[in-house]
Amino acid sequence: MGREIKRQHFVPRFYLNTFSEDTEEPYYLYCYDLPEDRVFGSNTMDIAQSEYFYDLSDEQFIENKFADFEGIFSQAYDKLVDSADVTALTHEERHVISLFLSHQHIRTRKFREVVKQASEHTLDIVDEDEVDDKEGRKAVEAGTTEEGAKQWQAQLTANALEGFADILYRMDWFLFVNKTEYPLWTSDHPIAIFNPVNPEPDPERGIERPGSKVHVPLSTDLVLALYDPGQYFVKSKREELTEKEHVDFQNKLQVEHSHRQVFSPVEDFEFAREVIEENPEYAELDYSDSFVG
């Protein structure tokens, strides 16, 4: 058995480091905690992580699997950031990035909380309907616990990724390039999936619904955008963000889709506070909209 990994990141450090102004260790970011309305600075070692977050046994299989895959993904990620050109990616690199994004969406603390809250919601329905299925109720009840939700998350990670990655791969890809002085933020759940055409959540179809968009900040200067090709016409593979409101839109997505923290190389989070004032539900840690359509 190799070295035990106690502090396990659900957002990779190599990715978080890209949002720091530091060019070597220790990489430093500012964090805004939405529920606590608190700003603090931190080394990237100490954010978007939890002790033994993935461990289901002494083998640390999932943590080691993520570490191996991150090594593969980081090469395609570096190429995309350095070139700022999605057309420079090979088919294999695009597939690797699609698979990584599907991993990243499922592996976070927010996704685990969604599993727990969805299980609690289902359990309420089972109790109200007086369903006489002891084994089924036991399985649902397990999902309401931290350990049970961890098990569900591990199973989804193992079984649901290829299909989700294939959907991402087939979307239209392009980049937003930040030309302003204001940095793009990221968060503890950086994959922002939204749907202006069909905004109401649909647990049955999710990202497959017509009109889906995915925005992922790659650095303080780049956002990768993936759009449903059946609903949107992408004129160019690069679009420039030239005004503060353009950057604000991208950063608002991170506030909206985060679990509880957004990250920036600078300490100013006044815009995040304005977003929370207008949308207090973003800071409430309630994900019922993720599973009630």
Coordinates of N, CA and C in Angstrom, one line a residue, residues 114 117-118 121-122 125 200-204 286-293:
V114 N -26.5 16.6 -2.8 CA -27.7 16.4 -3.7 C -28.2 15.0 -3.5
Q117 N -29.9 14.7 0.0 CA -31.2 15.4 0.0 C -32.2 14.7 -0.8
A118 N -31.8 14.2 -2.0 CA -32.7 13.5 -2.8 C -33.2 12.2 -2.1
H121 N -35.8 13.2 0.4 CA -37.0 13.5 -0.3 C -37.8 12.2 -0.7
T122 N -37.0 11.3 -1.2 CA -37.6 10.0 -1.6 C -38.2 9.2 -0.4
I125 N -41.5 10.5 0.6 CA -42.5 10.0 -0.3 C -42.9 8.6 0.0
E200 N -36.7 24.9 -16.3 CA -37.2 24.0 -15.2 C -36.4 22.7 -15.1
P201 N -36.0 22.3 -13.9 CA -35.2 21.1 -13.8 C -36.0 19.8 -14.2
D202 N -35.3 18.9 -14.8 CA -35.9 17.6 -15.2 C -35.0 16.5 -14.8
P203 N -35.2 15.8 -13.7 CA -34.3 14.7 -13.2 C -34.1 13.6 -14.2
E204 N -35.2 13.4 -15.1 CA -35.2 12.3 -16.0 C -34.2 12.5 -17.1
D286 N -29.6 24.3 -0.2 CA -30.8 23.5 -0.5 C -30.8 23.2 -2.0
Y287 N -30.7 21.9 -2.3 CA -30.6 21.5 -3.7 C -31.8 20.8 -4.2
S288 N -33.0 21.1 -3.6 CA -34.2 20.4 -4.0 C -34.6 20.6 -5.5
D289 N -34.2 21.7 -6.0 CA -34.4 22.0 -7.5 C -33.6 21.0 -8.3
S290 N -32.6 20.4 -7.8 CA -31.8 19.4 -8.6 C -32.5 18.1 -8.8
F291 N -33.5 17.8 -8.0 CA -34.2 16.5 -8.1 C -35.7 16.6 -8.1
V292 N -36.3 17.8 -8.0 CA -37.7 17.9 -8.0 C -38.0 18.8 -9.3
G293 N -38.6 18.2 -10.3 CA -38.9 18.9 -11.5 C -40.3 19.3 -11.7

